[in-house]
mmCIF file of C-alpha atoms in Angstrom:
data_model
loop_
_atom_site.group_PDB
_atom_site.id
_atom_site.type_symbol
_atom_site.label_atom_id
_atom_site.label_comp_id
_atom_site.label_asym_id
_atom_site.label_seq_id
_atom_site.Cartn_x
_atom_site.Cartn_y
_atom_site.Cartn_z
ATOM 1 C CA UNK A 1 19.439 45.676 -35.615
ATOM 2 C CA UNK A 2 19.443 48.368 -32.979
ATOM 3 C CA UNK A 3 16.036 47.197 -31.685
ATOM 4 C CA UNK A 4 17.288 43.604 -31.585
ATOM 5 C CA UNK A 5 20.485 44.622 -29.804
ATOM 6 C CA UNK A 6 18.473 46.671 -27.251
ATOM 7 C CA UNK A 7 16.121 43.674 -26.690
ATOM 8 C CA UNK A 8 19.038 41.343 -26.057
ATOM 9 C CA UNK A 9 20.621 43.827 -23.702
ATOM 10 C CA UNK A 10 17.403 44.027 -21.720
ATOM 11 C CA UNK A 11 17.148 40.223 -21.535
ATOM 12 C CA UNK A 12 20.725 40.073 -20.242
ATOM 13 C CA UNK A 13 20.072 42.734 -17.580
ATOM 14 C CA UNK A 14 16.913 41.003 -16.436
ATOM 15 C CA UNK A 15 18.725 37.667 -16.173
ATOM 16 C CA UNK A 16 21.388 39.230 -13.983
ATOM 17 C CA UNK A 17 18.805 40.833 -11.777
ATOM 18 C CA UNK A 18 16.846 37.611 -11.337
ATOM 19 C CA UNK A 19 20.079 35.722 -10.662
ATOM 20 C CA UNK A 20 21.092 38.243 -8.010
ATOM 21 C CA UNK A 21 17.642 37.964 -6.366
ATOM 22 C CA UNK A 22 17.860 34.231 -6.364
ATOM 23 C CA UNK A 23 21.214 34.339 -4.690
ATOM 24 C CA UNK A 24 19.976 36.781 -2.092
ATOM 25 C CA UNK A 25 16.926 34.618 -1.344
ATOM 26 C CA UNK A 26 18.994 31.489 -0.853
ATOM 27 C CA UNK A 27 21.928 33.093 0.852
ATOM 28 C CA UNK A 28 24.182 33.167 -2.179
ATOM 29 C CA UNK A 29 27.368 35.075 -2.915
ATOM 30 C CA UNK A 30 25.771 38.408 -1.773
ATOM 31 C CA UNK A 31 25.817 37.051 1.789
ATOM 32 C CA UNK A 32 29.265 35.400 1.564
ATOM 33 C CA UNK A 33 31.241 38.024 3.502
ATOM 34 C CA UNK A 34 28.411 39.450 5.572
ATOM 35 C CA UNK A 35 28.907 40.153 9.241
ATOM 36 C CA UNK A 36 26.383 39.018 11.818
ATOM 37 C CA UNK A 37 25.561 39.976 15.386
ATOM 38 C CA UNK A 38 23.251 37.162 16.454
ATOM 39 C CA UNK A 39 21.227 36.863 19.637
ATOM 40 C CA UNK A 40 20.688 33.586 21.444
ATOM 41 C CA UNK A 41 18.309 33.031 24.304
ATOM 42 C CA UNK A 42 18.709 30.463 27.104
ATOM 43 C CA UNK A 43 15.921 29.711 29.620
ATOM 44 C CA UNK A 44 18.079 29.115 32.684
ATOM 45 C CA UNK A 45 21.085 30.718 34.306
ATOM 46 C CA UNK A 46 24.794 31.105 33.611
ATOM 47 C CA UNK A 47 25.716 28.138 35.870
ATOM 48 C CA UNK A 48 23.701 25.725 33.699
ATOM 49 C CA UNK A 49 25.024 23.405 31.045
ATOM 50 C CA UNK A 50 22.547 25.081 28.613
ATOM 51 C CA UNK A 51 24.489 28.354 28.947
ATOM 52 C CA UNK A 52 27.835 26.602 28.683
ATOM 53 C CA UNK A 53 26.776 24.928 25.454
ATOM 54 C CA UNK A 54 25.560 28.227 24.035
ATOM 55 C CA UNK A 55 28.802 29.988 25.007
ATOM 56 C CA UNK A 56 30.812 27.303 23.231
ATOM 57 C CA UNK A 57 28.769 27.875 20.057
ATOM 58 C CA UNK A 58 29.336 31.629 20.351
ATOM 59 C CA UNK A 59 33.071 31.242 20.768
ATOM 60 C CA UNK A 60 33.357 28.693 17.973
ATOM 61 C CA UNK A 61 31.338 30.811 15.541
ATOM 62 C CA UNK A 62 33.448 33.895 16.094
ATOM 63 C CA UNK A 63 36.720 31.995 15.904
ATOM 64 C CA UNK A 64 35.920 29.935 12.787
ATOM 65 C CA UNK A 65 34.342 32.867 10.911
ATOM 66 C CA UNK A 66 37.334 35.149 11.638
ATOM 67 C CA UNK A 67 35.120 37.364 13.702
ATOM 68 C CA UNK A 68 32.356 37.817 11.120
ATOM 69 C CA UNK A 69 29.740 35.920 13.039
ATOM 70 C CA UNK A 70 29.327 37.145 16.611
ATOM 71 C CA UNK A 71 26.644 35.894 18.990
ATOM 72 C CA UNK A 72 25.528 37.275 22.314
ATOM 73 C CA UNK A 73 23.995 34.723 24.716
ATOM 74 C CA UNK A 74 21.190 35.905 27.028
ATOM 75 C CA UNK A 75 20.450 33.675 30.080
ATOM 76 C CA UNK A 76 17.274 33.539 32.166
ATOM 77 C CA UNK A 77 14.994 34.473 29.276
ATOM 78 C CA UNK A 78 16.191 38.124 29.428
ATOM 79 C CA UNK A 79 14.899 38.743 25.943
ATOM 80 C CA UNK A 80 11.372 37.584 26.742
ATOM 81 C CA UNK A 81 10.902 39.035 30.241
ATOM 82 C CA UNK A 82 11.300 35.603 31.889
ATOM 83 C CA UNK A 83 8.591 34.044 29.763
ATOM 84 C CA UNK A 84 9.927 30.898 27.978
ATOM 85 C CA UNK A 85 6.691 30.625 25.861
ATOM 86 C CA UNK A 86 7.285 34.085 24.594
ATOM 87 C CA UNK A 87 10.932 33.172 24.076
ATOM 88 C CA UNK A 88 9.907 30.548 21.489
ATOM 89 C CA UNK A 89 7.572 33.057 19.811
ATOM 90 C CA UNK A 90 10.420 35.482 19.457
ATOM 91 C CA UNK A 91 12.565 32.844 17.785
ATOM 92 C CA UNK A 92 9.809 31.935 15.364
ATOM 93 C CA UNK A 93 9.403 35.668 14.463
ATOM 94 C CA UNK A 94 13.122 36.129 14.056
ATOM 95 C CA UNK A 95 13.371 38.671 16.834
ATOM 96 C CA UNK A 96 15.796 36.216 18.486
ATOM 97 C CA UNK A 97 18.110 34.277 16.133
ATOM 98 C CA UNK A 98 18.918 31.156 18.141
ATOM 99 C CA UNK A 99 17.827 29.518 21.365
ATOM 100 C CA UNK A 100 18.028 26.533 23.655
ATOM 101 C CA UNK A 101 14.390 25.653 24.505
ATOM 102 C CA UNK A 102 12.744 22.506 25.744
ATOM 103 C CA UNK A 103 10.279 20.655 23.548
ATOM 104 C CA UNK A 104 7.809 21.185 26.345
ATOM 105 C CA UNK A 105 7.798 24.881 25.502
ATOM 106 C CA UNK A 106 7.627 24.179 21.796
ATOM 107 C CA UNK A 107 4.535 22.038 22.288
ATOM 108 C CA UNK A 108 2.686 25.312 22.924
ATOM 109 C CA UNK A 109 3.166 25.934 19.179
ATOM 110 C CA UNK A 110 2.324 22.398 18.143
ATOM 111 C CA UNK A 111 0.816 19.791 20.518
ATOM 112 C CA UNK A 112 2.361 16.935 18.599
ATOM 113 C CA UNK A 113 5.736 17.816 20.196
ATOM 114 C CA UNK A 114 4.248 16.878 23.588
ATOM 115 C CA UNK A 115 4.748 13.213 22.674
ATOM 116 C CA UNK A 116 8.393 13.524 23.768
ATOM 117 C CA UNK A 117 7.272 14.302 27.342
ATOM 118 C CA UNK A 118 4.858 11.350 27.619
ATOM 119 C CA UNK A 119 5.111 9.771 31.073
ATOM 120 C CA UNK A 120 7.598 6.871 31.475
ATOM 121 C CA UNK A 121 8.178 6.794 27.660
ATOM 122 C CA UNK A 122 11.890 6.119 28.039
ATOM 123 C CA UNK A 123 13.483 3.630 30.369
ATOM 124 C CA UNK A 124 17.026 5.071 30.197
ATOM 125 C CA UNK A 125 19.360 7.290 28.188
ATOM 126 C CA UNK A 126 20.179 4.544 25.734
ATOM 127 C CA UNK A 127 16.551 4.538 24.591
ATOM 128 C CA UNK A 128 16.650 8.313 24.463
ATOM 129 C CA UNK A 129 19.730 8.315 22.168
ATOM 130 C CA UNK A 130 18.209 5.694 19.933
ATOM 131 C CA UNK A 131 15.084 7.701 19.463
ATOM 132 C CA UNK A 132 16.614 11.104 18.845
ATOM 133 C CA UNK A 133 19.323 9.826 16.491
ATOM 134 C CA UNK A 134 16.728 7.973 14.459
ATOM 135 C CA UNK A 135 13.326 8.283 12.812
ATOM 136 C CA UNK A 136 11.488 9.792 15.856
ATOM 137 C CA UNK A 137 14.128 12.539 16.086
ATOM 138 C CA UNK A 138 13.807 13.345 12.368
ATOM 139 C CA UNK A 139 10.024 13.527 12.747
ATOM 140 C CA UNK A 140 10.480 16.123 15.541
ATOM 141 C CA UNK A 141 12.857 18.192 13.362
ATOM 142 C CA UNK A 142 10.329 18.161 10.518
ATOM 143 C CA UNK A 143 7.560 19.514 12.823
ATOM 144 C CA UNK A 144 9.834 22.283 13.985
ATOM 145 C CA UNK A 145 10.821 23.097 10.456
ATOM 146 C CA UNK A 146 7.146 23.612 9.623
ATOM 147 C CA UNK A 147 7.083 26.197 12.391
ATOM 148 C CA UNK A 148 10.054 28.098 10.944
ATOM 149 C CA UNK A 149 12.781 26.604 13.176
ATOM 150 C CA UNK A 150 15.741 24.608 11.977
ATOM 151 C CA UNK A 151 17.122 22.224 14.538
ATOM 152 C CA UNK A 152 20.871 22.294 14.782
ATOM 153 C CA UNK A 153 20.971 19.601 17.443
ATOM 154 C CA UNK A 154 19.216 18.081 20.452
ATOM 155 C CA UNK A 155 20.479 18.979 23.862
ATOM 156 C CA UNK A 156 19.576 17.465 27.143
ATOM 157 C CA UNK A 157 17.604 18.913 30.014
ATOM 158 C CA UNK A 158 17.243 15.354 31.260
ATOM 159 C CA UNK A 159 14.789 13.151 33.079
ATOM 160 C CA UNK A 160 12.451 15.312 35.198
ATOM 161 C CA UNK A 161 12.483 14.542 38.948
ATOM 162 C CA UNK A 162 9.997 15.639 41.582
ATOM 163 C CA UNK A 163 11.035 17.893 44.481
ATOM 164 C CA UNK A 164 8.773 19.044 47.332
ATOM 165 C CA UNK A 165 8.849 20.305 50.928
ATOM 166 C CA UNK A 166 5.893 18.242 52.349
ATOM 167 C CA UNK A 167 6.438 14.481 52.002
ATOM 168 C CA UNK A 168 8.854 11.876 50.743
ATOM 169 C CA UNK A 169 6.978 10.719 47.598
ATOM 170 C CA UNK A 170 7.316 6.923 47.212
ATOM 171 C CA UNK A 171 3.960 5.924 45.690
ATOM 172 C CA UNK A 172 1.166 7.511 43.718
ATOM 173 C CA UNK A 173 -0.840 7.900 46.948
ATOM 174 C CA UNK A 174 1.857 10.332 48.275
ATOM 175 C CA UNK A 175 1.009 12.687 45.361
ATOM 176 C CA UNK A 176 -2.571 13.269 46.471
ATOM 177 C CA UNK A 177 -3.275 16.917 47.121
ATOM 178 C CA UNK A 178 0.279 18.029 46.579
ATOM 179 C CA UNK A 179 0.529 21.500 45.004
ATOM 180 C CA UNK A 180 3.060 21.084 42.176
ATOM 181 C CA UNK A 181 4.350 23.633 39.734
ATOM 182 C CA UNK A 182 4.279 22.372 36.161
ATOM 183 C CA UNK A 183 5.117 23.895 32.742
ATOM 184 C CA UNK A 184 2.121 25.511 31.155
ATOM 185 C CA UNK A 185 0.894 22.794 28.777
ATOM 186 C CA UNK A 186 -2.375 20.947 29.007
ATOM 187 C CA UNK A 187 -0.814 17.442 28.943
ATOM 188 C CA UNK A 188 1.029 18.035 32.177
ATOM 189 C CA UNK A 189 -2.042 19.555 33.806
ATOM 190 C CA UNK A 190 -4.044 16.398 32.869
ATOM 191 C CA UNK A 191 -1.196 14.142 33.947
ATOM 192 C CA UNK A 192 -0.821 15.665 37.405
ATOM 193 C CA UNK A 193 -4.542 15.864 37.928
ATOM 194 C CA UNK A 194 -4.733 12.156 37.006
ATOM 195 C CA UNK A 195 -2.165 11.537 39.802
ATOM 196 C CA UNK A 196 -4.417 13.343 42.253
ATOM 197 C CA UNK A 197 -2.162 16.447 42.666
ATOM 198 C CA UNK A 198 -3.017 20.128 42.355
ATOM 199 C CA UNK A 199 -0.938 21.265 39.414
ATOM 200 C CA UNK A 200 -0.147 24.930 38.981
ATOM 201 C CA UNK A 201 1.346 26.322 35.779
ATOM 202 C CA UNK A 202 3.796 29.166 36.025
ATOM 203 C CA UNK A 203 6.987 30.368 34.342
ATOM 204 C CA UNK A 204 10.186 28.980 35.867
ATOM 205 C CA UNK A 205 11.425 32.439 36.868
ATOM 206 C CA UNK A 206 8.665 32.545 39.484
ATOM 207 C CA UNK A 207 9.258 29.037 40.938
ATOM 208 C CA UNK A 208 11.883 29.815 43.640
ATOM 209 C CA UNK A 209 9.860 32.583 45.238
ATOM 210 C CA UNK A 210 6.631 30.584 45.083
ATOM 211 C CA UNK A 211 8.333 27.618 46.790
ATOM 212 C CA UNK A 212 9.822 29.952 49.350
ATOM 213 C CA UNK A 213 6.486 31.535 50.178
ATOM 214 C CA UNK A 214 4.562 28.218 50.221
ATOM 215 C CA UNK A 215 2.391 29.127 47.285
ATOM 216 C CA UNK A 216 3.316 25.674 45.913
ATOM 217 C CA UNK A 217 4.653 22.587 47.648
ATOM 218 C CA UNK A 218 6.878 21.302 44.918
ATOM 219 C CA UNK A 219 8.013 21.255 41.309
ATOM 220 C CA UNK A 220 9.454 18.899 38.739
ATOM 221 C CA UNK A 221 12.640 19.455 36.760
ATOM 222 C CA UNK A 222 15.843 17.646 35.773
ATOM 223 C CA UNK A 223 18.780 17.704 38.148
ATOM 224 C CA UNK A 224 20.719 20.381 36.288
ATOM 225 C CA UNK A 225 17.878 22.886 36.658
ATOM 226 C CA UNK A 226 17.259 21.896 40.291
ATOM 227 C CA UNK A 227 20.948 22.374 41.046
ATOM 228 C CA UNK A 228 21.570 25.554 39.061
ATOM 229 C CA UNK A 229 18.465 27.227 40.541
ATOM 230 C CA UNK A 230 19.515 26.212 44.045
ATOM 231 C CA UNK A 231 16.089 24.698 44.779
ATOM 232 C CA UNK A 232 17.664 22.741 47.639
ATOM 233 C CA UNK A 233 17.327 25.980 49.633
ATOM 234 C CA UNK A 234 13.541 25.733 49.498
ATOM 235 C CA UNK A 235 12.951 21.953 48.954
ATOM 236 C CA UNK A 236 13.576 18.965 51.274
ATOM 237 C CA UNK A 237 12.661 15.869 49.254
ATOM 238 C CA UNK A 238 13.466 14.628 45.768
ATOM 239 C CA UNK A 239 12.014 11.492 44.042
ATOM 240 C CA UNK A 240 14.253 10.119 41.296
ATOM 241 C CA UNK A 241 11.576 8.509 39.167
ATOM 242 C CA UNK A 242 12.663 9.598 35.625
ATOM 243 C CA UNK A 243 8.994 10.132 34.869
ATOM 244 C CA UNK A 244 9.354 12.380 31.799
ATOM 245 C CA UNK A 245 12.336 12.982 29.528
ATOM 246 C CA UNK A 246 13.045 16.591 28.547
ATOM 247 C CA UNK A 247 15.195 17.199 25.429
ATOM 248 C CA UNK A 248 16.413 20.593 24.400
ATOM 249 C CA UNK A 249 16.278 22.005 20.878
ATOM 250 C CA UNK A 250 19.251 24.082 19.760
ATOM 251 C CA UNK A 251 17.240 25.934 17.155
ATOM 252 C CA UNK A 252 17.836 28.727 14.743
ATOM 253 C CA UNK A 253 15.250 30.870 12.933
ATOM 254 C CA UNK A 254 14.885 29.192 9.460
ATOM 255 C CA UNK A 255 14.760 32.513 7.542
ATOM 256 C CA UNK A 256 17.894 33.767 9.349
ATOM 257 C CA UNK A 257 19.749 30.648 8.446
ATOM 258 C CA UNK A 258 18.612 30.645 4.820
ATOM 259 C CA UNK A 259 19.641 34.329 4.381
ATOM 260 C CA UNK A 260 23.280 33.265 4.920
ATOM 261 C CA UNK A 261 25.768 32.001 2.355
ATOM 262 C CA UNK A 262 25.865 28.288 1.912
ATOM 263 C CA UNK A 263 29.312 28.260 3.601
ATOM 264 C CA UNK A 264 27.972 30.094 6.650
ATOM 265 C CA UNK A 265 24.950 27.826 6.755
ATOM 266 C CA UNK A 266 27.168 24.736 6.778
ATOM 267 C CA UNK A 267 29.373 26.291 9.464
ATOM 268 C CA UNK A 268 26.494 27.041 11.783
ATOM 269 C CA UNK A 269 24.972 23.573 11.267
ATOM 270 C CA UNK A 270 28.330 21.907 12.029
ATOM 271 C CA UNK A 271 29.128 24.032 15.063
ATOM 272 C CA UNK A 272 25.516 23.871 16.337
ATOM 273 C CA UNK A 273 25.587 20.063 16.260
ATOM 274 C CA UNK A 274 28.867 20.076 18.097
ATOM 275 C CA UNK A 275 27.621 22.564 20.774
ATOM 276 C CA UNK A 276 24.488 20.413 21.309
ATOM 277 C CA UNK A 277 26.593 17.248 21.722
ATOM 278 C CA UNK A 278 28.882 19.087 24.094
ATOM 279 C CA UNK A 279 26.007 20.265 26.247
ATOM 280 C CA UNK A 280 24.639 16.633 26.388
ATOM 281 C CA UNK A 281 28.085 15.308 27.415
ATOM 282 C CA UNK A 282 28.503 18.015 29.992
ATOM 283 C CA UNK A 283 25.017 17.499 31.457
ATOM 284 C CA UNK A 284 25.604 13.743 31.805
ATOM 285 C CA UNK A 285 29.047 14.185 33.349
ATOM 286 C CA UNK A 286 27.909 16.818 35.833
ATOM 287 C CA UNK A 287 24.738 15.088 37.054
ATOM 288 C CA UNK A 288 26.445 12.698 39.401
ATOM 289 C CA UNK A 289 28.394 15.457 41.065
ATOM 290 C CA UNK A 290 25.292 17.722 41.206
ATOM 291 C CA UNK A 291 23.386 14.898 42.974
ATOM 292 C CA UNK A 292 26.260 14.647 45.550
ATOM 293 C CA UNK A 293 26.159 18.369 46.143
ATOM 294 C CA UNK A 294 22.386 18.410 46.543
ATOM 295 C CA UNK A 295 22.627 15.524 49.061
ATOM 296 C CA UNK A 296 25.369 17.351 50.954
ATOM 297 C CA UNK A 297 23.126 20.425 51.053
ATOM 298 C CA UNK A 298 20.465 18.356 52.909
ATOM 299 C CA UNK A 299 18.060 17.127 50.246
ATOM 300 C CA UNK A 300 16.692 13.669 50.908
ATOM 301 C CA UNK A 301 16.746 11.460 47.768
ATOM 302 C CA UNK A 302 14.394 8.497 47.141
ATOM 303 C CA UNK A 303 15.001 6.050 44.335
ATOM 304 C CA UNK A 304 11.746 4.121 43.546
ATOM 305 C CA UNK A 305 11.835 0.355 43.159
ATOM 306 C CA UNK A 306 10.536 -1.458 40.075
ATOM 307 C CA UNK A 307 7.250 -1.990 41.964
ATOM 308 C CA UNK A 308 7.040 1.756 42.709
ATOM 309 C CA UNK A 309 7.671 2.676 39.099
ATOM 310 C CA UNK A 310 5.039 0.181 37.915
ATOM 311 C CA UNK A 311 2.558 1.845 40.294
ATOM 312 C CA UNK A 312 3.322 5.264 38.921
ATOM 313 C CA UNK A 313 3.272 4.126 35.283
ATOM 314 C CA UNK A 314 -0.088 2.392 35.631
ATOM 315 C CA UNK A 315 -1.600 5.449 37.297
ATOM 316 C CA UNK A 316 -0.863 7.553 34.262
ATOM 317 C CA UNK A 317 -1.900 5.163 31.415
ATOM 318 C CA UNK A 318 -5.122 7.127 30.738
ATOM 319 C CA UNK A 319 -2.976 9.974 29.463
ATOM 320 C CA UNK A 320 -1.841 7.800 26.527
ATOM 321 C CA UNK A 321 -5.421 7.020 25.546
ATOM 322 C CA UNK A 322 -6.411 10.665 25.797
ATOM 323 C CA UNK A 323 -3.433 12.064 23.832
ATOM 324 C CA UNK A 324 -2.834 9.475 21.124
ATOM 325 C CA UNK A 325 -5.002 11.461 18.715
ATOM 326 C CA UNK A 326 -3.308 14.747 19.692
ATOM 327 C CA UNK A 327 0.279 13.413 19.252
ATOM 328 C CA UNK A 328 -0.591 11.341 16.211
ATOM 329 C CA UNK A 329 -0.638 7.573 16.224
ATOM 330 C CA UNK A 330 2.275 7.248 13.837
ATOM 331 C CA UNK A 331 4.492 9.663 15.817
ATOM 332 C CA UNK A 332 3.644 7.955 19.108
ATOM 333 C CA UNK A 333 4.322 4.489 17.694
ATOM 334 C CA UNK A 334 7.639 5.703 16.342
ATOM 335 C CA UNK A 335 8.694 6.584 19.863
ATOM 336 C CA UNK A 336 7.150 3.512 21.427
ATOM 337 C CA UNK A 337 9.019 1.280 19.034
ATOM 338 C CA UNK A 338 12.345 3.139 19.425
#
């Protein structure tokens, strides 16, 4: 009897240990009242809508967790020495807990994500919203999940516009020989080479000085980035051609999220989605005013006609043929049929 009683006791103890381990692995009761000091990275500065969205998330988390979940927001890639590519790597490793990063940067990890940046893929923001709220958006989330990132929501960097200090760009011929800074992914290098320009990849933290010194003639970015970085001080012309849409990913390290209690996971998912939606709303509201301020500062805006846009679009069609196998036919078709 004693042996049987001892055996049953051992079984009970083992069951309790395994149960505790299971709860810890899935963020069970052991993590329920845990305090967190999270770190979130933002690529651009404190005047950007990215930073404002991140600060909203930080404030909401602290308030709705009664101070248990605190989050410090670091602008200008402070945690990665100004290198946005390294910033994504830190998030994947868990050295950073959350971040706002563009899918352009994420495509360094997985080239399939470059499909989102395909030239002239979206006509307007209605098409963007349809895609990211539907099957294409879910496909992007799944790819990021494979890389160890859980998407809390999609933010908006916006349609990328071209600025330069040499010529008012109206047609594809005006791009010939123009030295343009681009993000460091191969697709953009091929795209701008196809257009006849001289693309130069560099981190965004180096762009202002390079434009100021004449190392490059121009760069391409959405209005919010152009405005917050004060590029009007070193650029004269801007072409509003909406050539490539740039979504943001409000991402959290998957292991960090799963280590939390179910209640905290749900809270972060809820508040993350709200913060991303807030950033999108803010970006769209502010763009018209930002354009007015850039015009007042002396930038000359050009809005291409339908014929101009057709000219640009036709010039970059070889990119689709070259990258269909890289992006994946099914993923590309999901976006094309949005």
